[in-house]
mmCIF file of C-alpha atoms and ligand atoms in Angstrom:
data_model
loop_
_atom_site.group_PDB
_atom_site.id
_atom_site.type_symbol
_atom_site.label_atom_id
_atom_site.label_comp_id
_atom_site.label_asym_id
_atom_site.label_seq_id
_atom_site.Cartn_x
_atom_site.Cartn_y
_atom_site.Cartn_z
ATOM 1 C CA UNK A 11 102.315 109.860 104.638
ATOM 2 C CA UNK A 12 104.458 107.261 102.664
ATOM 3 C CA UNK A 13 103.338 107.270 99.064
ATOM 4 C CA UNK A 14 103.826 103.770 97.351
ATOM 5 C CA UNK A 15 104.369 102.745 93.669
ATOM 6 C CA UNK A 16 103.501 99.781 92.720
ATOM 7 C CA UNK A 17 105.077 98.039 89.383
ATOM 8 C CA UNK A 18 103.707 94.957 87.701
ATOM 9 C CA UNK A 19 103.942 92.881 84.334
ATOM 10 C CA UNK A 20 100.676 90.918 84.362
ATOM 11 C CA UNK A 21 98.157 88.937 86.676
ATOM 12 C CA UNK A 22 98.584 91.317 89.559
ATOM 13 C CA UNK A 23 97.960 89.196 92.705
ATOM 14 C CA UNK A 24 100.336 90.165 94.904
ATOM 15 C CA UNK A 25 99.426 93.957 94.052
ATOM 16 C CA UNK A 26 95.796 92.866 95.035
ATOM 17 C CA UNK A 27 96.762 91.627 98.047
ATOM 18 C CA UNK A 28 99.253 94.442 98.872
ATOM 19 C CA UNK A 29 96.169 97.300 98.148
ATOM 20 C CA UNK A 30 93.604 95.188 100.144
ATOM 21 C CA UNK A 31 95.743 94.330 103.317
ATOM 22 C CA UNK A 32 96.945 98.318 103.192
ATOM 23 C CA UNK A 33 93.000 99.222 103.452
ATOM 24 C CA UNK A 34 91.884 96.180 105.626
ATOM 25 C CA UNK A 35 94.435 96.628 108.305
ATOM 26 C CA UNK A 36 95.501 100.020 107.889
ATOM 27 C CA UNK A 37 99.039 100.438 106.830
ATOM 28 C CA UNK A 38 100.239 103.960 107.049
ATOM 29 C CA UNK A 39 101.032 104.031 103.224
ATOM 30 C CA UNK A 40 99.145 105.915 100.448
ATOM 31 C CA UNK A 41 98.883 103.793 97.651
ATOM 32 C CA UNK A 42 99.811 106.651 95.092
ATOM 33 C CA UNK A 43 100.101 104.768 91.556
ATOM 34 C CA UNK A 44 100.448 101.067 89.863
ATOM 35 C CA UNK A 45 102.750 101.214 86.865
ATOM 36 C CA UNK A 46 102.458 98.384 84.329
ATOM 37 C CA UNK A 47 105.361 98.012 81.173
ATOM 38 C CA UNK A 48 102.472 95.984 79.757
ATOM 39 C CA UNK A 49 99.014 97.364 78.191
ATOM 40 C CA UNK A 50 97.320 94.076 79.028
ATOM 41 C CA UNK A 51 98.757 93.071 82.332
ATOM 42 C CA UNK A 52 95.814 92.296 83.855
ATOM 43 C CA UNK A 53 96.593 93.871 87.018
ATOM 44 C CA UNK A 54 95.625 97.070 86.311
ATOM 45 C CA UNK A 55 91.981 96.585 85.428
ATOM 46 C CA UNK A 56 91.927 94.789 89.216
ATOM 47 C CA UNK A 57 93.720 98.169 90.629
ATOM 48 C CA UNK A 58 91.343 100.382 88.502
ATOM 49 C CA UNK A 59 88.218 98.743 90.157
ATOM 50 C CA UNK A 60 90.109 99.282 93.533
ATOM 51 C CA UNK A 61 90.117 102.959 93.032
ATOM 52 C CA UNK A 62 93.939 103.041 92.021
ATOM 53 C CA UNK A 63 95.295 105.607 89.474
ATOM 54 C CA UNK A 64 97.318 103.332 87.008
ATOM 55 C CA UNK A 65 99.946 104.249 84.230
ATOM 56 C CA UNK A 66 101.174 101.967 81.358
ATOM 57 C CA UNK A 67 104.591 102.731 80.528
ATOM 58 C CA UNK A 68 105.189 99.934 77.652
ATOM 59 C CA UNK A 69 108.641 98.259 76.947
ATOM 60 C CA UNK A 70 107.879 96.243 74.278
ATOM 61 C CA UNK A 71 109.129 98.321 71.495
ATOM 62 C CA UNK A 72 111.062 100.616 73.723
ATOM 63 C CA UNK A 73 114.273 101.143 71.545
ATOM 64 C CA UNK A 74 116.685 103.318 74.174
ATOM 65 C CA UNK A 75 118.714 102.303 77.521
ATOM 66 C CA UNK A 76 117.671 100.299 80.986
ATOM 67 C CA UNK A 77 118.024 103.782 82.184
ATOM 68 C CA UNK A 78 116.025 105.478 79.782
ATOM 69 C CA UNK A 79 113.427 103.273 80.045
ATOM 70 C CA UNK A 80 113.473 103.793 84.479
ATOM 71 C CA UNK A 81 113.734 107.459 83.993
ATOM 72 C CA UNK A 82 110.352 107.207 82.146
ATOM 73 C CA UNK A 83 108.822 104.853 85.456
ATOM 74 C CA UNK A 84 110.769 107.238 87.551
ATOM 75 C CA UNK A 85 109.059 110.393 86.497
ATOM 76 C CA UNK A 86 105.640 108.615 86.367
ATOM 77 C CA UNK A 87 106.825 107.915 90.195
ATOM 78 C CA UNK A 88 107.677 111.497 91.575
ATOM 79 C CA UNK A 89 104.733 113.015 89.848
ATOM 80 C CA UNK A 90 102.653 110.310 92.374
ATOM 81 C CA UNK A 91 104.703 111.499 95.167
ATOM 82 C CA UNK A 92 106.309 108.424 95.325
ATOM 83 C CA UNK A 93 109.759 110.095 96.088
ATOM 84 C CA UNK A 94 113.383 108.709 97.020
ATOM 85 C CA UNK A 95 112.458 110.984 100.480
ATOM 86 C CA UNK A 96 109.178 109.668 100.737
ATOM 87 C CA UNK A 97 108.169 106.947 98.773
ATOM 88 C CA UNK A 98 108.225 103.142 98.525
ATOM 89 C CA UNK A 99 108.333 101.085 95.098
ATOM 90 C CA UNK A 100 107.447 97.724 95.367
ATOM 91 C CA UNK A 101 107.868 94.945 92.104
ATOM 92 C CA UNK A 102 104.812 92.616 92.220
ATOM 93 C CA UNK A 103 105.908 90.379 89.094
ATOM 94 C CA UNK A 104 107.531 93.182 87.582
ATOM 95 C CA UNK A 105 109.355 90.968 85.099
ATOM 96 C CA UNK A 106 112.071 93.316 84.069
ATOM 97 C CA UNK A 107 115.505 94.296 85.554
ATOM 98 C CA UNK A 108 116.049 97.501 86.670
ATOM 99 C CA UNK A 109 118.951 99.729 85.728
ATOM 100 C CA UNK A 110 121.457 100.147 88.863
ATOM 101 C CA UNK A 111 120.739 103.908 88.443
ATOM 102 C CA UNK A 112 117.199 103.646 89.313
ATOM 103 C CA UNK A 113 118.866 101.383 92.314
ATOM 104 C CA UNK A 114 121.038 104.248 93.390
ATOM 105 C CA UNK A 115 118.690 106.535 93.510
ATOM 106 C CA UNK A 116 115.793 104.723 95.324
ATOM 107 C CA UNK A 117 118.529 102.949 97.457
ATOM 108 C CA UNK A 118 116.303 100.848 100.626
ATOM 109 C CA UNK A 119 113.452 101.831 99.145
ATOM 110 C CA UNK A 120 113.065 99.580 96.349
ATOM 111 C CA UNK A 121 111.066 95.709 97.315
ATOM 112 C CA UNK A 122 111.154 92.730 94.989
ATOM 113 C CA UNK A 123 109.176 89.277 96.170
ATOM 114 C CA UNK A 124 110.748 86.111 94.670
ATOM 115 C CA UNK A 125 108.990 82.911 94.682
ATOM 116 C CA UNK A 126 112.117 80.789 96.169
ATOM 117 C CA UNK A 127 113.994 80.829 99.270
ATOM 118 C CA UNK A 128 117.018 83.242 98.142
ATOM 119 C CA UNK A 129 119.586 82.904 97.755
ATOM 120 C CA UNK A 130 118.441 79.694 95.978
ATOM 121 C CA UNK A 131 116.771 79.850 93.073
ATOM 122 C CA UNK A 132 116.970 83.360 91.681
ATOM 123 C CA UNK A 133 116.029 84.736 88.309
ATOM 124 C CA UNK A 134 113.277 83.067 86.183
ATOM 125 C CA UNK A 135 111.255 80.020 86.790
ATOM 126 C CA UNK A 136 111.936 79.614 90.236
ATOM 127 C CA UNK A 137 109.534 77.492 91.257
ATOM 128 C CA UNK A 138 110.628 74.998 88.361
ATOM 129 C CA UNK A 139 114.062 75.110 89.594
ATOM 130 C CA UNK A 140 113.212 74.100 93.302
ATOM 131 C CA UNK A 141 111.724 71.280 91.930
ATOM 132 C CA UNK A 142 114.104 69.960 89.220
ATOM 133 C CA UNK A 143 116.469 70.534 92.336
ATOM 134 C CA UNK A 144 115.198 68.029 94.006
ATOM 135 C CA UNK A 145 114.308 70.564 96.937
ATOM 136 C CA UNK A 146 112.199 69.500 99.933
ATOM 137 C CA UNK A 147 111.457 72.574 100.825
ATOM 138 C CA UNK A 148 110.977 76.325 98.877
ATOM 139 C CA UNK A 149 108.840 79.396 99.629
ATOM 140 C CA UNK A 150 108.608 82.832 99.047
ATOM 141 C CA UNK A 151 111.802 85.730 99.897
ATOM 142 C CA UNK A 152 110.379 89.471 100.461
ATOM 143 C CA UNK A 153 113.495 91.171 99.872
ATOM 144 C CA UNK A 154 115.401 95.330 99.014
ATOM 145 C CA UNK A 155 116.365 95.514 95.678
ATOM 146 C CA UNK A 156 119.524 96.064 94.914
ATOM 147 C CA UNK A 157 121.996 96.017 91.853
ATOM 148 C CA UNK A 158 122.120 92.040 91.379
ATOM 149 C CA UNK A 159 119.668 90.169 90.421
ATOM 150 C CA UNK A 160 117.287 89.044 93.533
ATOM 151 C CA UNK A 161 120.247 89.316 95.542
ATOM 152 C CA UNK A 162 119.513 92.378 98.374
ATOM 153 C CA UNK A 163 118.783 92.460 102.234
ATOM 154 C CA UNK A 164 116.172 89.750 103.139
ATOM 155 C CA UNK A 165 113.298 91.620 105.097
ATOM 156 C CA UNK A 166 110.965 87.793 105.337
ATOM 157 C CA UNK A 167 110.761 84.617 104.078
ATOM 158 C CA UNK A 168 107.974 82.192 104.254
ATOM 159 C CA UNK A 169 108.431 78.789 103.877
ATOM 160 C CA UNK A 170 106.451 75.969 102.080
ATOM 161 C CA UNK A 171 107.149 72.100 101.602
ATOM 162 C CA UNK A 172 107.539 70.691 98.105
ATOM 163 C CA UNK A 173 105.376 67.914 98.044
ATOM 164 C CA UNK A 174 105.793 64.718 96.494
ATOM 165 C CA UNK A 175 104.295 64.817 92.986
ATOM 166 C CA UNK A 176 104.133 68.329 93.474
ATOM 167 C CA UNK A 177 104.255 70.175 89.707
ATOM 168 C CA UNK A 178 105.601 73.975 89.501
ATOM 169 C CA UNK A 179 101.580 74.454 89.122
ATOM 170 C CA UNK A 180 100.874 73.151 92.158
ATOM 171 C CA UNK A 181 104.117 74.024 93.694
ATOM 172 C CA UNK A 182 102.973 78.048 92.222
ATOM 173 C CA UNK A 183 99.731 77.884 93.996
ATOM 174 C CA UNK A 184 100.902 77.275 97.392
ATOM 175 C CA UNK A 185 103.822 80.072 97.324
ATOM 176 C CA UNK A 186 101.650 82.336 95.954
ATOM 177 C CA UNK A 187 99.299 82.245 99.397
ATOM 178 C CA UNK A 188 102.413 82.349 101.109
ATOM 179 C CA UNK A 189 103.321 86.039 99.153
ATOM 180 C CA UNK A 190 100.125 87.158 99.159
ATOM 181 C CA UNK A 191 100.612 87.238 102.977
ATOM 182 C CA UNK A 192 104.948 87.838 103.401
ATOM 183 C CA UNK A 193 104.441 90.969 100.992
ATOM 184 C CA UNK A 194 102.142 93.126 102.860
ATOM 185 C CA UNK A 195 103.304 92.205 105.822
ATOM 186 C CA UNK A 196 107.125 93.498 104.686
ATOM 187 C CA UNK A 197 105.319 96.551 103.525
ATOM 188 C CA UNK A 198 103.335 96.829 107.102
ATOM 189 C CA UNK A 199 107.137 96.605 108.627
ATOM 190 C CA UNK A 200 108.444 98.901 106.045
ATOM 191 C CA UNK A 201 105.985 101.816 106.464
ATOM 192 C CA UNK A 202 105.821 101.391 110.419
ATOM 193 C CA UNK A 203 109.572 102.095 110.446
ATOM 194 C CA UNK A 204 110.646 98.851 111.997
ATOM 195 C CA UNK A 205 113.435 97.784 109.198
ATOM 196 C CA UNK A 206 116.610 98.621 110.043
ATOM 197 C CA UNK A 207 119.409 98.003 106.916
ATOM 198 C CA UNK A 208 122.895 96.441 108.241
ATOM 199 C CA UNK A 209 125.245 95.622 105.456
ATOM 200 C CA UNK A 210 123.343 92.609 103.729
ATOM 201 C CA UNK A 211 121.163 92.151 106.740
ATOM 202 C CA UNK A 212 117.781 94.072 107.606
ATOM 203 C CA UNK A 213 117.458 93.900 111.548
ATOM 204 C CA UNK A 214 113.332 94.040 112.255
ATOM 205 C CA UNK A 215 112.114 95.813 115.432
HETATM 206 C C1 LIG B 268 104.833 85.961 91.679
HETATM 207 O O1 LIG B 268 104.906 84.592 91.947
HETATM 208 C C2 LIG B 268 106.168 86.623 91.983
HETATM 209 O O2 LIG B 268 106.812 86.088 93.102
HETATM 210 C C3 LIG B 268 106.933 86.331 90.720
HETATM 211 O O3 LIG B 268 106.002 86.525 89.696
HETATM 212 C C4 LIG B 268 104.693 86.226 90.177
HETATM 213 C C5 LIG B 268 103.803 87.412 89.888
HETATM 214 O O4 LIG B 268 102.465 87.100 90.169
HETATM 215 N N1 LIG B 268 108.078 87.182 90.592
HETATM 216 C C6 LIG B 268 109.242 86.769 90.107
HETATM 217 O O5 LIG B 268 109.437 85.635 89.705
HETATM 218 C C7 LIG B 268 110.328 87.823 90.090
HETATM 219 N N2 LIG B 268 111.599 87.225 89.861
HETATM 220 P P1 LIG B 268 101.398 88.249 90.358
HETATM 221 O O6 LIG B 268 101.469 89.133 89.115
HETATM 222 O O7 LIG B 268 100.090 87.514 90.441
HETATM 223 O O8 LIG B 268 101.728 88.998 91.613
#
């Protein structure tokens, strides 16, 4: 079976929601390992109750390359059987970039989700910016990672209406139940073989 990798930076939500919906409705993926770059992302004490194995590769004072740094994830990866054959790495809040090496050699099998409808909004604070926009409408962008930033094949998008008076709290809180559903369903399509990569565009069966 598909081994997945899961990386994360702190709360951990989405990776909750991914491990849950893979038990509750049976995804044919092994969730192999969660990697965090932070010792107190508070993910991994939610993936540890779940029964996940979980790694803390920390960045903080990590001195060498991007690439140095990925080959460290990378060999916490394959040693989980979470392969470039057979494996599936998935950012949940993952809040760093990721060399174009790492890229390369996970190529379609790298997933970021991005709390804006891409390509607006990318990078940091997304949520603020779809406000400060003046947006009517934002959501959430489930998409392959590849070497830009937030700027791969779109597998889904969910979308959710910026209310009037809405704050990037509020605003937060309503994507996020929109992720917590577009990500395991993307992993669901993923792991079922029903993505198909064209150029820029993913084709679902
Ligand atoms: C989520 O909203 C995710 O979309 C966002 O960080 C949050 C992580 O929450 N990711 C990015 O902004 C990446 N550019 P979580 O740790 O509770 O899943």
């Amino acid at each position: 079976m598909l081994n997945l990798g899961i990386l994360i930076s702190g709360r951990g939500s989405n990776m909750e929601s991914i491990l849950k919906s893979i038990k509750r409705k049976k995804i044919p993926i092994n969730p192999a390992i969660v990697i965090s770059n932070k010792q107190d992302a508070r993910g991994l004490e939610i993936a540890r109750k779940l029964g996940i194995k979980t790694e803390v590769i920390e960045s903080k004072d990590f001195k060498g390359s991007r690439w140095e740094y990925d080959k460290k994830i990378i060999s916490v990866l394959e040693k989980h059987g979470v392969t470039p054959k057979n494996g599936l790495v998935c950012l949940a809040g993952f809040m760093r970039i990721i060399s174009p090496e790492f890229v390369k050699k996970y190529k379609n099998r790298i997933i970021n989700i991005h709390p804006a409808l891409l390509p607006a909004f990318p990078g940091l604070d997304a949520q603020k910016q779809a406000i400060e926009y003046g947006s009517k409408y934002s959501g959430c962008t489930v998409h392959f990672v590849d070497s830009g930033v937030d700027t791969g094949p779109i597998i889904l998008q969910s979308v959710v209406k910026i209310k009037k008076g809405d704050t990037e709290k509020t605003l937060s809180k309503r994507i996020l139940a929109k992720e917590h559903q577009a990500y395991p369903e993307a992993i669901r399509l993923f792991a079922e073989k029903k993505i198909k990569i064209s150029g820029r565009k993913t084709i679902i069966d």
